[in-house]
Short mmCIF file of C-alpha atoms and ligand atoms in Angstrom, two decimals:
data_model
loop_
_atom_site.label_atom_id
_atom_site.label_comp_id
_atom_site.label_asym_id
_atom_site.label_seq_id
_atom_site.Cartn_x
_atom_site.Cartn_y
_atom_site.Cartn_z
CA UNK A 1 -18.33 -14.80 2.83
CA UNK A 2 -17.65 -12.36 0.02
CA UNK A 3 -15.15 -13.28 -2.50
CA UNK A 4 -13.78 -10.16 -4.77
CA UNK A 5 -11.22 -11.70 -7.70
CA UNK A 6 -8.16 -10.10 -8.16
CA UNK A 7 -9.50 -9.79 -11.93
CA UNK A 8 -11.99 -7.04 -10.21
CA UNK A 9 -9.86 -4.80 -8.62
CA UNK A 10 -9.11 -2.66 -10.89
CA UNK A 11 -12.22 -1.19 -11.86
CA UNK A 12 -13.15 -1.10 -8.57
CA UNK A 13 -10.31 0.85 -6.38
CA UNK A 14 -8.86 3.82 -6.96
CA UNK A 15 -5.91 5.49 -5.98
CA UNK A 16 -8.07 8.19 -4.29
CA UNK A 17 -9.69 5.87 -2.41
CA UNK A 18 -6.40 3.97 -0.99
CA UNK A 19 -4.95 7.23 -0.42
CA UNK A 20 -8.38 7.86 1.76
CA UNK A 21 -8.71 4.14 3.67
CA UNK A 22 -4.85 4.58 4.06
CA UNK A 23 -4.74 7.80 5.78
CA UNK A 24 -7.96 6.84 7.93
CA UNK A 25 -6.45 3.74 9.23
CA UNK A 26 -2.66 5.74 9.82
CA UNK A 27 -4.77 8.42 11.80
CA UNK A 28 -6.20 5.14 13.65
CA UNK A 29 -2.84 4.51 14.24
CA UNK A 30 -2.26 6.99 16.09
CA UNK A 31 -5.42 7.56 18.24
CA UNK A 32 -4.81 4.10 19.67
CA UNK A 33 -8.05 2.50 17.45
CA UNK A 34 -5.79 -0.10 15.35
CA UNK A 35 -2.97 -2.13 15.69
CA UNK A 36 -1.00 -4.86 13.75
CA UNK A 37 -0.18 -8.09 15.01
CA UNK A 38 3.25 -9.12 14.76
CA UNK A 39 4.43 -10.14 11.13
CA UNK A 40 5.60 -13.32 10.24
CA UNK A 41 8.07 -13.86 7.16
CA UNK A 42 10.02 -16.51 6.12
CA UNK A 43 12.30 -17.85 3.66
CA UNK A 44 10.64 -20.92 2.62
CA UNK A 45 13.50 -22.34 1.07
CA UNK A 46 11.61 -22.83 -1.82
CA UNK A 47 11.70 -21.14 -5.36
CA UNK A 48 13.83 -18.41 -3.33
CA UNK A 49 10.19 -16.89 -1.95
CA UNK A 50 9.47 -14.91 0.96
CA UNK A 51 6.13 -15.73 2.70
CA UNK A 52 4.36 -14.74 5.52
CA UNK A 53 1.17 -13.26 7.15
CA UNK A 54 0.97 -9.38 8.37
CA UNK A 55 -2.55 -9.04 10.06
CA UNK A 56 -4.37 -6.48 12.54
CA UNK A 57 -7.29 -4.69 13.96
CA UNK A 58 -8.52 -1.77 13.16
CA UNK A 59 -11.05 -1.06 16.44
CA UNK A 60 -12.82 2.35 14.11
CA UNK A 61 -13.49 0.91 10.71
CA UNK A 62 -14.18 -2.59 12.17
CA UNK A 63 -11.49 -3.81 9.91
CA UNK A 64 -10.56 -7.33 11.10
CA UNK A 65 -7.92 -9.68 9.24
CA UNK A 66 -4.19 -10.22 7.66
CA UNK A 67 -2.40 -10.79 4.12
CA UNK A 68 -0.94 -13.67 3.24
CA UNK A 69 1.51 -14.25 0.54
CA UNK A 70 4.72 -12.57 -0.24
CA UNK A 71 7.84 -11.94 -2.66
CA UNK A 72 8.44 -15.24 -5.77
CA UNK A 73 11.48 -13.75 -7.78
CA UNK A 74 11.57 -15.91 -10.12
CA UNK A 75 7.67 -15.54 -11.49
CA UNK A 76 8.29 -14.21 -14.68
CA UNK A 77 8.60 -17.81 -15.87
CA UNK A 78 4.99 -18.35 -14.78
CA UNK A 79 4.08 -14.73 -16.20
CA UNK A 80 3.26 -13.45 -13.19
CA UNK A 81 4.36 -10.72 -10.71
CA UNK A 82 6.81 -11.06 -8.56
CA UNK A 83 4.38 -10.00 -5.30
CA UNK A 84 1.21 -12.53 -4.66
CA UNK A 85 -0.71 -11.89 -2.11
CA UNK A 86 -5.07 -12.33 -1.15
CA UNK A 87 -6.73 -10.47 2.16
CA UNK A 88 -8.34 -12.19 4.64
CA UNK A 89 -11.06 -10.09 6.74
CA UNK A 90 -13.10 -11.70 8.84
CA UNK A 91 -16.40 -10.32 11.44
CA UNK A 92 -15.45 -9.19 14.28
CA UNK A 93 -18.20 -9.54 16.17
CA UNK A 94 -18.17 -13.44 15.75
CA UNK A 95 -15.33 -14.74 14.32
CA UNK A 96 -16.74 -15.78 10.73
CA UNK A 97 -14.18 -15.30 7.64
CA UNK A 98 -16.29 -12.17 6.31
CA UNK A 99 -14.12 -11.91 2.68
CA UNK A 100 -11.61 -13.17 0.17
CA UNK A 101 -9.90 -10.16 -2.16
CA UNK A 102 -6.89 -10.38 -4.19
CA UNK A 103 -4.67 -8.74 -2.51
CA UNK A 104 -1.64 -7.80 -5.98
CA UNK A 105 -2.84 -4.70 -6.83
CA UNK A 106 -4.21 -3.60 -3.40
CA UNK A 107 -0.46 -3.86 -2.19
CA UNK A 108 0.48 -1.83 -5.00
CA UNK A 109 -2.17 0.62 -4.24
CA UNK A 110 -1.54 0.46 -0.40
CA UNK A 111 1.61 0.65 -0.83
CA UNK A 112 1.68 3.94 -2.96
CA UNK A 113 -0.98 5.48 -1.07
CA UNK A 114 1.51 5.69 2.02
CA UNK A 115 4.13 7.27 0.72
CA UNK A 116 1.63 9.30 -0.92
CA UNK A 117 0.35 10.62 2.50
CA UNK A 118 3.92 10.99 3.63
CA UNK A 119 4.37 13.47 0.45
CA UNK A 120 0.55 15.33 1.76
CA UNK A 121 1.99 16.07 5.30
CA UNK A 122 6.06 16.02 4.71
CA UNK A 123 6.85 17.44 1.23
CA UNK A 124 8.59 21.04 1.04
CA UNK A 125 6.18 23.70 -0.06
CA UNK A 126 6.49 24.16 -3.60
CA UNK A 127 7.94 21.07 -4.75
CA UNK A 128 8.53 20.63 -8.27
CA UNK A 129 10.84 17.74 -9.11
CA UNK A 130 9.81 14.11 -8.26
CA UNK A 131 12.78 11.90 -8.39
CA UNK A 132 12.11 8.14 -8.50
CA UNK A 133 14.82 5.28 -7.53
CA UNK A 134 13.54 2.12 -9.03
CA UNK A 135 11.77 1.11 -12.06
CA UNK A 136 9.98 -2.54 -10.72
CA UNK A 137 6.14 -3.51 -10.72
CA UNK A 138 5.72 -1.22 -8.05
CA UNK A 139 7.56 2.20 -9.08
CA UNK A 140 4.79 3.27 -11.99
CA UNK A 141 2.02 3.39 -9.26
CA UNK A 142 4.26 5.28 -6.77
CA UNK A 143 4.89 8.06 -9.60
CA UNK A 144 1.04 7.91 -9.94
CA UNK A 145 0.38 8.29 -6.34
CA UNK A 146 2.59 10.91 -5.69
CA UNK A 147 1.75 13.16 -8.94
CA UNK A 148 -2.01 13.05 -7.80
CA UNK A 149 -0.77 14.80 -4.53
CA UNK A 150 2.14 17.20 -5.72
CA UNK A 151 2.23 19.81 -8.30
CA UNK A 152 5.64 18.44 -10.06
CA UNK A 153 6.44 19.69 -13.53
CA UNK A 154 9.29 16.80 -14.39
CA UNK A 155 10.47 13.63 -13.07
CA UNK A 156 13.97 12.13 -12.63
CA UNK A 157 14.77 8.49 -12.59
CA UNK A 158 17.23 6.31 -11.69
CA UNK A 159 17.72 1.92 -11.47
CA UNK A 160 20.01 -0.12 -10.71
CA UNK A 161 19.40 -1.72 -13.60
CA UNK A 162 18.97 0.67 -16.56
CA UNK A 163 17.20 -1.56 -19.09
CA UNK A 164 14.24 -0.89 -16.67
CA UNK A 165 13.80 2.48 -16.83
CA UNK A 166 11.49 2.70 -19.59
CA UNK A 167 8.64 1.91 -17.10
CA UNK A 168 9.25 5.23 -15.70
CA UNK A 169 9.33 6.81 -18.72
CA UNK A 170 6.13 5.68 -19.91
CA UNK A 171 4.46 6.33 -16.97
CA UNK A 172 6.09 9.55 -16.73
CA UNK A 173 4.22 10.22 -20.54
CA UNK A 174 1.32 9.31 -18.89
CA UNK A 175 0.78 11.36 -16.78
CA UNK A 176 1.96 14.23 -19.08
CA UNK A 177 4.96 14.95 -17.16
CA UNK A 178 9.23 14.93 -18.72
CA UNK A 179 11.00 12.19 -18.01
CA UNK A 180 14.95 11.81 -17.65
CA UNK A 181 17.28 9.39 -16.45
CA UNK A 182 19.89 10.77 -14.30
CA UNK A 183 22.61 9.49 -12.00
CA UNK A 184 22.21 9.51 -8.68
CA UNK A 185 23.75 12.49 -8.08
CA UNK A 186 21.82 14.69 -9.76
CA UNK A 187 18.93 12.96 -8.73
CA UNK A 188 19.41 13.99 -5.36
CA UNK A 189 20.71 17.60 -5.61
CA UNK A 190 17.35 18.52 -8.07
CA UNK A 191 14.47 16.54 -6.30
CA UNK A 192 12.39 17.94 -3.95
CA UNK A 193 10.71 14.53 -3.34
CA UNK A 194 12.48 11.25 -3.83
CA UNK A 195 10.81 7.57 -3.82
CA UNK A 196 13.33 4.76 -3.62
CA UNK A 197 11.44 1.15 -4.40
CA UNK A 198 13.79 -1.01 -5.31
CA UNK A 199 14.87 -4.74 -3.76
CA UNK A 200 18.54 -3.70 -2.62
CA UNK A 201 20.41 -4.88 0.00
CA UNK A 202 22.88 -1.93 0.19
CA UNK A 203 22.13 1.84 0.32
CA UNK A 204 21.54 3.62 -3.11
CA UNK A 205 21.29 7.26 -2.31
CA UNK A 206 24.27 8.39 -0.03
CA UNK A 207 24.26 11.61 2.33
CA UNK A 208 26.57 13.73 0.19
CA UNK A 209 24.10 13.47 -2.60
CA UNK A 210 21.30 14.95 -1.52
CA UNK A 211 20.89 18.91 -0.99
CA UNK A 212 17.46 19.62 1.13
CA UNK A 213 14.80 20.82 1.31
CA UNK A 214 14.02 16.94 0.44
CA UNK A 215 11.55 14.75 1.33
CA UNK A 216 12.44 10.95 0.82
CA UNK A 217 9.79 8.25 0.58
CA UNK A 218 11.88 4.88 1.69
CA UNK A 219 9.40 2.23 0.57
CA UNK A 220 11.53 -0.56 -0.79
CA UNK A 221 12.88 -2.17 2.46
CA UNK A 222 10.94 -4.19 4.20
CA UNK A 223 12.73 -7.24 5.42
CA UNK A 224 16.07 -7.60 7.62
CA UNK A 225 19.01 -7.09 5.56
CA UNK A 226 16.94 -5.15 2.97
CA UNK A 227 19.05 -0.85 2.63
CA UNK A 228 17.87 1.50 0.03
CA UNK A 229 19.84 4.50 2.08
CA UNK A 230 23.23 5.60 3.45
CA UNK A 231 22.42 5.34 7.48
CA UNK A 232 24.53 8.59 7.64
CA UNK A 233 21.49 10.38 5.27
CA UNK A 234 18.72 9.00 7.91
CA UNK A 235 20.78 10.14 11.01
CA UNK A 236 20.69 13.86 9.44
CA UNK A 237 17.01 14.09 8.70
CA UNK A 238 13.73 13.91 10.64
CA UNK A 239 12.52 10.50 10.59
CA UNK A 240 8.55 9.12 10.23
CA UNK A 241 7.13 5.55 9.36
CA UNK A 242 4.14 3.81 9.26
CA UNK A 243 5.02 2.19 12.45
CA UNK A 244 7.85 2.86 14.75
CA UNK A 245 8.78 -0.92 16.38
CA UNK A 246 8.59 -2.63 12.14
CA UNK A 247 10.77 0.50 10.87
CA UNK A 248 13.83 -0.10 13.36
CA UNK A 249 13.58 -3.86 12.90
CA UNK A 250 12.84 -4.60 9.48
CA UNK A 251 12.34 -1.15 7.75
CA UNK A 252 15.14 1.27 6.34
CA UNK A 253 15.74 2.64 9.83
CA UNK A 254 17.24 -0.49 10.80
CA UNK A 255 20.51 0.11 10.05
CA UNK A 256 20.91 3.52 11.63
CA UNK A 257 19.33 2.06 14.81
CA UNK A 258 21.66 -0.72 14.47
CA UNK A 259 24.61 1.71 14.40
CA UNK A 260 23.10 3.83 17.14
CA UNK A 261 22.84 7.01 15.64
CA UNK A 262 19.28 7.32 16.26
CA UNK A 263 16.80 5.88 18.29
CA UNK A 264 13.06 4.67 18.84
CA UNK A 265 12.69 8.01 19.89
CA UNK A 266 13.69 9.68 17.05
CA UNK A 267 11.38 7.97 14.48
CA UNK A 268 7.87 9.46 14.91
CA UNK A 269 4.22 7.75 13.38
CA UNK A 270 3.09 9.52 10.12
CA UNK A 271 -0.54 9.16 11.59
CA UNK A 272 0.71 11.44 14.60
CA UNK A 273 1.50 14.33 11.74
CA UNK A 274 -1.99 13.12 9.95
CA UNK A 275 -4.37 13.88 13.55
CA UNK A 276 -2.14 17.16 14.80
CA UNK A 277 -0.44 16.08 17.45
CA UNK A 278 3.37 16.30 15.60
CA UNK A 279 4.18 19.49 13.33
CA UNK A 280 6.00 17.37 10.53
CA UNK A 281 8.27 18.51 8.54
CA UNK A 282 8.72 22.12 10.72
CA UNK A 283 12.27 23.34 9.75
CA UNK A 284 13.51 20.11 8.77
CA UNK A 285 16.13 20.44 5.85
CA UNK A 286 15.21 16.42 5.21
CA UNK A 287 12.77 14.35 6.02
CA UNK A 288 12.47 10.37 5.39
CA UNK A 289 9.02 8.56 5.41
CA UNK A 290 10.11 4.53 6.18
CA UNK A 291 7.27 2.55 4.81
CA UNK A 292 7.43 -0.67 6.19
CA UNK A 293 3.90 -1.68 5.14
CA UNK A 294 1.59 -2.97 7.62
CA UNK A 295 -0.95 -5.17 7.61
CA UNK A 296 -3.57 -2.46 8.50
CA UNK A 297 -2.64 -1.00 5.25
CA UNK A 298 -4.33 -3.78 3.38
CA UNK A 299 -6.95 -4.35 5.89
CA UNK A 300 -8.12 -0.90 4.83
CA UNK A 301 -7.92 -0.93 1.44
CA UNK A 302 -9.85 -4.54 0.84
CA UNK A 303 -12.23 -3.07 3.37
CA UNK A 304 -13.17 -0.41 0.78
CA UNK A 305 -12.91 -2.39 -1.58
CA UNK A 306 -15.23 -4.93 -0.65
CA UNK A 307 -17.65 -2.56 0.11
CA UNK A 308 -17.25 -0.87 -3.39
CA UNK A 309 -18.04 -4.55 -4.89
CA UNK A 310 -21.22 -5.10 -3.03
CA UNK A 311 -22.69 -1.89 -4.03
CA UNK A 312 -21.64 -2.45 -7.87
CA UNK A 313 -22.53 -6.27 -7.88
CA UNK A 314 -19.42 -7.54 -8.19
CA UNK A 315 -18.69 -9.31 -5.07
CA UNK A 316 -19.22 -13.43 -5.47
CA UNK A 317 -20.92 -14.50 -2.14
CA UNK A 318 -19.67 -18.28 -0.67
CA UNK A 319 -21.05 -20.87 1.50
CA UNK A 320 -17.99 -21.89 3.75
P1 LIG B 1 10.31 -5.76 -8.84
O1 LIG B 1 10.93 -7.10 -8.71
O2 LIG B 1 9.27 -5.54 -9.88
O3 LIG B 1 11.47 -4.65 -9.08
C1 LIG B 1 12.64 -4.69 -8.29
C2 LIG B 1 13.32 -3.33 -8.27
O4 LIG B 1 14.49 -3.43 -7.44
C3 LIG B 1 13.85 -2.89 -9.61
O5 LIG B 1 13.95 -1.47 -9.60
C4 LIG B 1 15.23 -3.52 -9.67
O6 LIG B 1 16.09 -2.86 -10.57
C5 LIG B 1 15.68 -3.34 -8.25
N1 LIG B 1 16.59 -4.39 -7.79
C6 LIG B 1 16.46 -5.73 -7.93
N2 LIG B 1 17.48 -6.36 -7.32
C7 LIG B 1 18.28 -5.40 -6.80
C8 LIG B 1 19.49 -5.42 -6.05
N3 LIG B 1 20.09 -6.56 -5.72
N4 LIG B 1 20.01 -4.24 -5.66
C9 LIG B 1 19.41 -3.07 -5.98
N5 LIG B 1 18.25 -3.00 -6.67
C10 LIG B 1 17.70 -4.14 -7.08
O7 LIG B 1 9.77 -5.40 -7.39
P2 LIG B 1 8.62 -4.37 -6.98
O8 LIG B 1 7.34 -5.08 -6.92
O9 LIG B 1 8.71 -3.11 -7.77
O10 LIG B 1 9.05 -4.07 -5.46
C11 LIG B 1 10.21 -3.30 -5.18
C12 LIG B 1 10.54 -3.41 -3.72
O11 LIG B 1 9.48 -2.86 -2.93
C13 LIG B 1 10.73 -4.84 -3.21
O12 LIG B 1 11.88 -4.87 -2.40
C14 LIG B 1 9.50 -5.10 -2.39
O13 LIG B 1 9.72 -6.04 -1.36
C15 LIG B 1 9.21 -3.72 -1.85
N6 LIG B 1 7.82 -3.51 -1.44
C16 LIG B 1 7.61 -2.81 -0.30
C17 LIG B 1 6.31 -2.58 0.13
C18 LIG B 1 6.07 -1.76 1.36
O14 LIG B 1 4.94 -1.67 1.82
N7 LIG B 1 7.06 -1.10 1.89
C19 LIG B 1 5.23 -3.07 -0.60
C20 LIG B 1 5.48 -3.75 -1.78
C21 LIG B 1 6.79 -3.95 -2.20
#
């Protein structure tokens, strides 16, 4: 088997090539080519962490496998992230454990490069004004993500807790872009595309405070219990996800489907948008990308990855 170390990662992937293996395996998605297998979490009622397995099969890319790991709040005592996770693939023509990558930054990376394909196919033409709600490990490579796909000339930023926001800032300098921090308010009258990351457990960004055209990446919930939005906000707009059944049950649409103001129905596959066969946006005033994450996601991205260390040496190869 191939081993790649998380230490490797990041001179190996780029964000242009998770945005690539993500759309691929969305598109797969859709045709009916990949599937994930149903996602196991738990509580382990152990240093408060939430740990599991999401896996799949991706039938095109030959992309056999799952991620194991999850959420350890309290890791900044170890100095660590918050988020551990390593991918599994394995052959699927036999059966054999095929390859061991660190999965930290590849979530990261996956995880951006979804709601960076829900800003390609759902974000109003000429947007301008990226708002961000969050400011954790995970918000600096959203803003990343999504600059690479929009033209936006300033950023607006908002966290529940505002000691954080200097993340956003920097990143925001980084990528040569004005930063402010607003209140949510104004966040959502002046964005034309809004990412919400954040851990909460009640909504953020309510309906009265956001004036379309708007496109809203909802990438921070993705657990029971877990809200980022107002349910009255996701019953006005057009709804997408990564995956229908995960976004009603444990994504952001669970709480509007809960309430019954929208349906299975009403929530439509991004990769359906990504191969043709749904218009998108059309003349939505607002639309809401859930990303759940799914195990495909990651499948994809250590796929490429792996491949990417082979041809550059860097892959360790084990006995097992
Ligand atoms: P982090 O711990 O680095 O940052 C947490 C963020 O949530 C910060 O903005 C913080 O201010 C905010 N926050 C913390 N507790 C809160 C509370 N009780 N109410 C409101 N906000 C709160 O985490 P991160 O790595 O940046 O991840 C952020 C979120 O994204 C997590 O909930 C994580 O589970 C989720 N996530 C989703 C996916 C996906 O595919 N959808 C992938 C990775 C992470």
């Amino acid at each position: 088997m191939w081993v790649v170390p998380e230490s490797e990662i990041a001179g190996l992937m780029t964000a242009e090539a998770a945005f690539d293996a993500v759309e691929a395996v969305f598109a797969a998605m859709a045709r009916g080519d990949a599937y994930n297998f149903p996602v196991v979490r738990e509580a382990i009622g152990y240093e408060d962490a939430l740990y599991g397995f999401k896996g799949g099969f991706d039938r095109s890319a030959l992309n056999l496998g799952l991620k194991a790991g999850g959420y350890w709040p309290n890791n900044q005592k170890h100095g660590l992230i918050n988020h551990q996770s390593t991918v599994f693939l394995f052959d699927p023509d036999t059966g054999r454990v095929a390859a061991a990558v660190g999965g930290n930054l590849l979530t990261a990376l996956r995880t951006a490069a979804a709601s960076a394909v829900s800003i390609r196919h759902l974000a109003p033409e000429g947007a301008r004004v990226l708002g961000l709600i969050g400011a954790g490990h995970q918000s600096a490579f959203q803003m990343q993500a999504a600059a690479r796909i929009a033209d936006f000339d300033r950023v607006l930023g908002w966290n529940p807790h505002p000691e954080m926001l200097g993340r956003l800032a920097d990143t925001a300098a980084e990528l040569g872009l004005p930063f402010e921090a607003v209140e949510l308010p104004r966040l959502g009258a002046e964005a034309d595309v809004i990412i919400s990351i954040t851990s909460a457990f009640e909504p953020l960004l309510m309906n009265g405070q956001v004036k379309g055209p708007t496109h809203i990446a909802a990438m921070g919930t993705d657990t029971k219990g877990k809200q980022e939005l107002d349910p009255a906000l996701v019953a006005r707009a057009r709804l997408f996800t990564d995956e229908v059944a995960q976004s009603v049950s444990i994504g952001e649409f669970q709480h509007a489907a809960a309430q019954k103001t929208i349906s299975d129905e009403d929530v439509t596959a991004i990769g359906r948008v990504v191969i043709g066969k749904h218009e998108g946006r059309g003349d939505a005033e607002i639309t809401i990308f859930d990303g759940t994450g799914v195990g495909l996601q990651d499948l994809a991205v250590a796929g490429a990855v792996v491949e990417l260390a082979k041809q550059q040496g860097k892959a360790i190869e084990v006995a097992i």
